[in-house]
PDB file of C-alpha atoms in Angstrom:
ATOM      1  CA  UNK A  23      96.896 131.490  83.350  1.00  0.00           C
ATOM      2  CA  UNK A  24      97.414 128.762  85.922  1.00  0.00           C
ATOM      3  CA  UNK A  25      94.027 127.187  87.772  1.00  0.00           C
ATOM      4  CA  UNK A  26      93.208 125.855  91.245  1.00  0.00           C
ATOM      5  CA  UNK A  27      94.177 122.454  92.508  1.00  0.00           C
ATOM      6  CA  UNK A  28      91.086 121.154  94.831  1.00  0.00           C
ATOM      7  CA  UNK A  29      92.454 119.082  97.273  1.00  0.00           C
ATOM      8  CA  UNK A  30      90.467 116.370  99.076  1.00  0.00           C
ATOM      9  CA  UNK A  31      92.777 115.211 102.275  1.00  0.00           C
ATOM     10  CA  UNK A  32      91.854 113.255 105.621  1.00  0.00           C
ATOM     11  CA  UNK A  33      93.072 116.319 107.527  1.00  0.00           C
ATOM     12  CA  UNK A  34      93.790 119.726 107.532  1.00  0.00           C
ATOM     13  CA  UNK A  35      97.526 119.375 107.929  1.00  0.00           C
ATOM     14  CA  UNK A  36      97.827 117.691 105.358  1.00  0.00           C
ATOM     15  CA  UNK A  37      96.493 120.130 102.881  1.00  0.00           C
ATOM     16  CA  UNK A  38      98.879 122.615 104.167  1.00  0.00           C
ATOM     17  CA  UNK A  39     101.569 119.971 104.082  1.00  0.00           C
ATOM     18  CA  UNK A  40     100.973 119.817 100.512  1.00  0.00           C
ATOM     19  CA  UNK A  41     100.949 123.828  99.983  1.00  0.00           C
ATOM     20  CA  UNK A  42     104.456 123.952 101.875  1.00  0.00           C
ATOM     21  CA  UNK A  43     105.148 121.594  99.276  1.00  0.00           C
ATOM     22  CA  UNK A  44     104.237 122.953  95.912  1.00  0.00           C
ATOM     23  CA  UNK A  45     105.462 126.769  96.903  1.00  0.00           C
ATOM     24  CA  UNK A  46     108.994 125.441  98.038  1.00  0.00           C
ATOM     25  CA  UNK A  47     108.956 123.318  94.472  1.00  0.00           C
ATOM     26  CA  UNK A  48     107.936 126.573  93.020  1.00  0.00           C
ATOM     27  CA  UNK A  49     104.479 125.521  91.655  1.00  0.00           C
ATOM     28  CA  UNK A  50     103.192 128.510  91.419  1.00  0.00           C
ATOM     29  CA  UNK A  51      99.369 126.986  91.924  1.00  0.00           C
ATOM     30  CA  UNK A  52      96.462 128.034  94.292  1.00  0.00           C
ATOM     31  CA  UNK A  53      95.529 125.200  96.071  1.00  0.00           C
ATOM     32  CA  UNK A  54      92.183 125.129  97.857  1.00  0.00           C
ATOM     33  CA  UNK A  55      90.921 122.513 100.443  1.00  0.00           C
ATOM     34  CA  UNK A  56      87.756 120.401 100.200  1.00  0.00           C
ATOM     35  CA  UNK A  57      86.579 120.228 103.889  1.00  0.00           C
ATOM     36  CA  UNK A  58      85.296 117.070 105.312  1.00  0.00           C
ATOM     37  CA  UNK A  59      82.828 117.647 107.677  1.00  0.00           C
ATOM     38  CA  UNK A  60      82.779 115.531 110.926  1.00  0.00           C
ATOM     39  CA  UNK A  61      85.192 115.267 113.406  1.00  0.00           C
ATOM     40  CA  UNK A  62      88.035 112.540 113.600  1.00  0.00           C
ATOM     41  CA  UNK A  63      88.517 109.421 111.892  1.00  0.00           C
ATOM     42  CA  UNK A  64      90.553 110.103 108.726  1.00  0.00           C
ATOM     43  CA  UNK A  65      90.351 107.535 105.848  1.00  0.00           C
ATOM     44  CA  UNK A  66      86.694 106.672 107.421  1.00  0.00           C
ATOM     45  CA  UNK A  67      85.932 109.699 107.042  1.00  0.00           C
ATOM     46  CA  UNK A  68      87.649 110.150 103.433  1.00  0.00           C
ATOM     47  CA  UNK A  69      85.925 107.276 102.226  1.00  0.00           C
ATOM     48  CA  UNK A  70      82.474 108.170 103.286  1.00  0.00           C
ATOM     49  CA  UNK A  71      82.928 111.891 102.311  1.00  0.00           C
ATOM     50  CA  UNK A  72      84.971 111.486  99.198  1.00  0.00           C
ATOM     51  CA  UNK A  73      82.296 111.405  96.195  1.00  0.00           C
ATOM     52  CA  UNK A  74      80.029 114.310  98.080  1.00  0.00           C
ATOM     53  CA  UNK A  75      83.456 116.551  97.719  1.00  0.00           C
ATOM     54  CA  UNK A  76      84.601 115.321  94.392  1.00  0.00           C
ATOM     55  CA  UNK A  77      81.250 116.392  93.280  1.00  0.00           C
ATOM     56  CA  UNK A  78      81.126 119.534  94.881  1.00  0.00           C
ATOM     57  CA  UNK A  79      85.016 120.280  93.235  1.00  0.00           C
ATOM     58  CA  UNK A  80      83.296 119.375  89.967  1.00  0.00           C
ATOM     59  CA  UNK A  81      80.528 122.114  90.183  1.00  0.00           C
ATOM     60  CA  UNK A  82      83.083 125.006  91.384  1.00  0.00           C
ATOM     61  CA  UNK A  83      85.962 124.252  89.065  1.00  0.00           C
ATOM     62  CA  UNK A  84      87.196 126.153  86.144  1.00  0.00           C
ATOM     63  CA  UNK A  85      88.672 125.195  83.133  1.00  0.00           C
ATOM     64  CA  UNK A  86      91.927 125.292  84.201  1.00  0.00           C
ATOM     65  CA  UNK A  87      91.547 123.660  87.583  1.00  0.00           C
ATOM     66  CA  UNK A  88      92.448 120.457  88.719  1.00  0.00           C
ATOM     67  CA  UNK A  89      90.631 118.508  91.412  1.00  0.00           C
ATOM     68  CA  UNK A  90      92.536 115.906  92.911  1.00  0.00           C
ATOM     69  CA  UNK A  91      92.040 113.478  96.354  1.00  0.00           C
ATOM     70  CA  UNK A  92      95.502 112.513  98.406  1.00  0.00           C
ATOM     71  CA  UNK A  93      95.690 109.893 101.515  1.00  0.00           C
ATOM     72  CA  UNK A  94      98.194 107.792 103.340  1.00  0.00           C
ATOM     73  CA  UNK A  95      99.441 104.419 101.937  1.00  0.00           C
ATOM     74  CA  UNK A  96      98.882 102.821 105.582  1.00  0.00           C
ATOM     75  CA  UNK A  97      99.636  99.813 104.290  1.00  0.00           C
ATOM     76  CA  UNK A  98     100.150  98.186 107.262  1.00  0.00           C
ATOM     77  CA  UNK A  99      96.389  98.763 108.036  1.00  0.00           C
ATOM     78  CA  UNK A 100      95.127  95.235 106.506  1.00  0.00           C
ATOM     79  CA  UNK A 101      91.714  95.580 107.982  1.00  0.00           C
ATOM     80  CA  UNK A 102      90.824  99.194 106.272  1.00  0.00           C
ATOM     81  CA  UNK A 103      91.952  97.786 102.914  1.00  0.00           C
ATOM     82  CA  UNK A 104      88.689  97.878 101.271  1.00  0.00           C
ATOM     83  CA  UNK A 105      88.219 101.179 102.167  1.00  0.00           C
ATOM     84  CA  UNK A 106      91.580 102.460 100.260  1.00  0.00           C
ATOM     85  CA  UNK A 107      90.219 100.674  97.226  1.00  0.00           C
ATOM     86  CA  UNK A 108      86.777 102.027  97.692  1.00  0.00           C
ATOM     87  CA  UNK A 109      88.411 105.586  97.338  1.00  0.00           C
ATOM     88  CA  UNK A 110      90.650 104.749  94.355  1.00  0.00           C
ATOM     89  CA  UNK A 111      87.539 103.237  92.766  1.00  0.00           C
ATOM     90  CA  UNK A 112      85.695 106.510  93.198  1.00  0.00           C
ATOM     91  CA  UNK A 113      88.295 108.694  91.794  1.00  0.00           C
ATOM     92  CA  UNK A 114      88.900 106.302  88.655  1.00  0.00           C
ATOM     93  CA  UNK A 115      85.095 106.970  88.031  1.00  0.00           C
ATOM     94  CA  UNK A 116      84.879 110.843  88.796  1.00  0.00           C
ATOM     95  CA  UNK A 117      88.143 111.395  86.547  1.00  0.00           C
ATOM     96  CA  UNK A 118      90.059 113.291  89.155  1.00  0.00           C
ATOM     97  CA  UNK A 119      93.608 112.340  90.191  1.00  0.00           C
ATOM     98  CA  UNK A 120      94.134 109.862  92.979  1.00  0.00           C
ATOM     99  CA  UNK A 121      97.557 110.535  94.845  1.00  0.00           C
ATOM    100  CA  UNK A 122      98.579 108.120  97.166  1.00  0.00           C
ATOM    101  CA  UNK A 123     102.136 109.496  99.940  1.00  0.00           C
ATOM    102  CA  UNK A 124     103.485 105.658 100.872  1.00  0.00           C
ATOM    103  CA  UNK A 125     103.778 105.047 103.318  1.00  0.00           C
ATOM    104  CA  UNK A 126     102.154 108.046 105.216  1.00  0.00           C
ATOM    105  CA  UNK A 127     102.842 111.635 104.190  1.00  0.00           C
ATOM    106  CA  UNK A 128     105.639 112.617 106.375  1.00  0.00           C
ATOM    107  CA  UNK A 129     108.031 110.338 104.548  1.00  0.00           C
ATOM    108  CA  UNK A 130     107.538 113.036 102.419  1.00  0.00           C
ATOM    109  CA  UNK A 131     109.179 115.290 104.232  1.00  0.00           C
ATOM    110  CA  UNK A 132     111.612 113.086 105.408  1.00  0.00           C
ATOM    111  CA  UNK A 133     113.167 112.273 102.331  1.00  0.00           C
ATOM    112  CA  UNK A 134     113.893 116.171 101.211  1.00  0.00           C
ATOM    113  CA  UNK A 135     117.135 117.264 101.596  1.00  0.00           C
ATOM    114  CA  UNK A 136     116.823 120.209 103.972  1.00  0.00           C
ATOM    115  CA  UNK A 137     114.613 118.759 106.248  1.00  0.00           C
ATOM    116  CA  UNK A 138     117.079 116.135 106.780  1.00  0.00           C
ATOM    117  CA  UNK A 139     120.403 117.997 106.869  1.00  0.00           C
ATOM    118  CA  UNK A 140     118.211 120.233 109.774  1.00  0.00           C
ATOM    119  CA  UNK A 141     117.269 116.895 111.370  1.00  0.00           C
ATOM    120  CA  UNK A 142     121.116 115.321 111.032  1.00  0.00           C
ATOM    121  CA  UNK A 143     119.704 112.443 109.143  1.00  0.00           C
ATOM    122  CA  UNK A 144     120.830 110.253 106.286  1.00  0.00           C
ATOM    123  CA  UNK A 145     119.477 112.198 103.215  1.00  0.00           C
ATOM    124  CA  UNK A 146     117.475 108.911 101.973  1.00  0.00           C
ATOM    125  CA  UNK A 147     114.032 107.261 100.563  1.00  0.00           C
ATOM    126  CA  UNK A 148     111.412 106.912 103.634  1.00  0.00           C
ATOM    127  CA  UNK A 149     108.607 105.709 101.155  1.00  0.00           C
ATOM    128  CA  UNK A 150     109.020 101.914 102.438  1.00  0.00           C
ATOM    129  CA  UNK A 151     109.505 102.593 106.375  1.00  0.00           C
ATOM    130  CA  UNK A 152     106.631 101.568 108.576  1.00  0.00           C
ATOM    131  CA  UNK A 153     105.331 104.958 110.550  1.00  0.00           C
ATOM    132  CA  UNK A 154     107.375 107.482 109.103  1.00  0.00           C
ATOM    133  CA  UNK A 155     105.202 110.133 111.344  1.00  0.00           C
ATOM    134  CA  UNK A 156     106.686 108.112 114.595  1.00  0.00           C
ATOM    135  CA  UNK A 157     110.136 108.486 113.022  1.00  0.00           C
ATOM    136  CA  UNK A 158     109.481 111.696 112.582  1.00  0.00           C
ATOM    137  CA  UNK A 159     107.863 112.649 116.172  1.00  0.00           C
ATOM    138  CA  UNK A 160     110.846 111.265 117.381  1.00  0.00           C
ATOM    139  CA  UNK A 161     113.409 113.448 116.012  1.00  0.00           C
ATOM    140  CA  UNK A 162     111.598 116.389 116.124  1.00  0.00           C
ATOM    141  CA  UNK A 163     111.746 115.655 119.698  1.00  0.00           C
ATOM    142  CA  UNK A 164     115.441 115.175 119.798  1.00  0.00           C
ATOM    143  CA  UNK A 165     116.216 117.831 118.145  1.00  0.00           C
ATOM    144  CA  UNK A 166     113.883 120.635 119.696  1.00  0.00           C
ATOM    145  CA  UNK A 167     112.104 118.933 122.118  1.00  0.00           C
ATOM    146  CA  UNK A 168     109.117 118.979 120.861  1.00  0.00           C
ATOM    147  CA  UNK A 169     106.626 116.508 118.398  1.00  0.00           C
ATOM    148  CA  UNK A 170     105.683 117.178 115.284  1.00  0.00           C
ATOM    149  CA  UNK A 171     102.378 118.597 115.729  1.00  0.00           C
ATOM    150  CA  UNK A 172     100.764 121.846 116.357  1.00  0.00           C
ATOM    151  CA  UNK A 173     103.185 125.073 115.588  1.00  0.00           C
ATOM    152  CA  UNK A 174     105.963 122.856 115.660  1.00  0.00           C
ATOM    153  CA  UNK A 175     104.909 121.457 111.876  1.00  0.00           C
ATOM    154  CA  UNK A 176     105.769 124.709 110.472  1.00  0.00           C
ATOM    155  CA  UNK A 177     109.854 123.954 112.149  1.00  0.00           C
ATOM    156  CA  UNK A 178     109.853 121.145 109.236  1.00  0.00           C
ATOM    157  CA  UNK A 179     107.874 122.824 106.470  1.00  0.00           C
ATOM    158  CA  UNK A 180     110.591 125.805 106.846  1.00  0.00           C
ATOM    159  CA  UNK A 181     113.213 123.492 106.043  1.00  0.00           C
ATOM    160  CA  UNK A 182     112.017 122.458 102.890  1.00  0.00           C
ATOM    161  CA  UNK A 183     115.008 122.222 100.124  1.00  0.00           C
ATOM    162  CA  UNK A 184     113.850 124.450  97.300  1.00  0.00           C
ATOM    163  CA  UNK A 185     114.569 121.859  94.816  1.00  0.00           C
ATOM    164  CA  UNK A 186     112.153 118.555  93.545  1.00  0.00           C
ATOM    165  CA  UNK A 187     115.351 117.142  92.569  1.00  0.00           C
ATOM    166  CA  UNK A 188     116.693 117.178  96.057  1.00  0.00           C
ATOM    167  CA  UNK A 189     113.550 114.731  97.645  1.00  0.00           C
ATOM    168  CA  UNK A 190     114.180 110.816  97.427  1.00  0.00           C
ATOM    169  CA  UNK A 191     110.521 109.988  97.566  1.00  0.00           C
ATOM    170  CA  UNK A 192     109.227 108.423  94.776  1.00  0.00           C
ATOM    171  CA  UNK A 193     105.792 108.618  95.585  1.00  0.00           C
ATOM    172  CA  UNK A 194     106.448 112.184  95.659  1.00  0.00           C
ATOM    173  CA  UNK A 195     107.873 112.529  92.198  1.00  0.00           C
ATOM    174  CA  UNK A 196     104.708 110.328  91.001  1.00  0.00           C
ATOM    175  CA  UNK A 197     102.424 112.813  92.321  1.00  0.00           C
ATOM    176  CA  UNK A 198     104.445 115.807  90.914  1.00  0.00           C
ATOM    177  CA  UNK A 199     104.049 113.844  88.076  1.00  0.00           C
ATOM    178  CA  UNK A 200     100.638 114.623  87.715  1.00  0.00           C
ATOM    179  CA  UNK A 201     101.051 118.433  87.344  1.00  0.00           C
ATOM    180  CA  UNK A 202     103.354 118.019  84.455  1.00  0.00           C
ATOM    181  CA  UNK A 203     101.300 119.891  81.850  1.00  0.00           C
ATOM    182  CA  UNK A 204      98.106 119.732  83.978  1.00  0.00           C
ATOM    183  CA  UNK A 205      95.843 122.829  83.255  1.00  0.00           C
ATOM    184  CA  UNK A 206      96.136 124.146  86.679  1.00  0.00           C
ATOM    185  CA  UNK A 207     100.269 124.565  86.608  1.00  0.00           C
ATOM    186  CA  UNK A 208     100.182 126.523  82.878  1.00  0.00           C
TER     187      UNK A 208
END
């Protein structure tokens, strides 16, 4: 019997991001989100909110659950550095899995196969691109007029290729990686 995955993200959309994910990969996993409290400020607000969660996954998970904490790359954000490594540092201690989307999540999305046959894009790696969520604002916006935010996040997540194989992000594939024989996906 397959487990829960407790997810620790900046943001709700990413968490449901990730569950578009997993179902169109066919994990067939219950993923459930780890709140932060607070208002705006993502990786601020990861960092200072991350070992309070982790802790909190740790007292509510089963045996066959998996807790695990996903943020950007940003790695063109020199001066938050320290807070990246403060977070990777805190889930090397805890035990739980540290997933990292380079460079931000939507090159995530970008690199799957339907989303950019819908998008009329070259069906390539965005892992290495600077802003993928710009890119990706701007065609969204070219090709329905609108940005990728709001209701119009669900346009992409719909186009989702059923198929791992078909998504040239390796950062993805890492983090899939993790659920290989991971207690939650048997």
């Amino acid at each position: 019997m397959s487990g829960i995955i407790w997810l620790i993200t900046e943001d709700e959309s990413d968490f449901k991001v990730v569950q578009a994910l997993l179902a169109a990969y066919g994990y067939r996993v219950t993923v459930k989100w780890k709140r932060l409290t607070g208002g705006s400020g993502g990786i601020s607000r990861l960092v200072d909110q991350v070992d309070r969660l982790i802790q909190t996954a740790l007292v509510e998970k089963g045996k066959n659950d998996c807790i695990a904490v996903l943020h950007d790359a940003d790695i063109h954000k020199e001066s938050e550095r320290s807070k990246y490594e403060a977070i990777k540092k805190i889930c090397t201690k805890r035990k739980v899995k540290h997933i990292v989307a380079y460079d931000e999540l939507e090159s995530w999305l970008l690199a799957d196969a339907g989303v950019s046959r819908w998008l009329g894009i070259k069906h390539e790696n965005w892992d290495s691109r600077r802003k993928p969520k710009d890119d990706l604002n701007r065609l969204m916006k070219d090709k329905i007029g609108h940005k990728y935010q709001g209701a119009y996040k669900k346009c992409v997540l719909d186009e989702l290729k059923k198929d791992t194989a078909n998504n040239k992000s390796p950062s993805l594939k890492k983090a899939l990686q993790h659920l290989d024989n991971a207690p939650c996906t048997r």
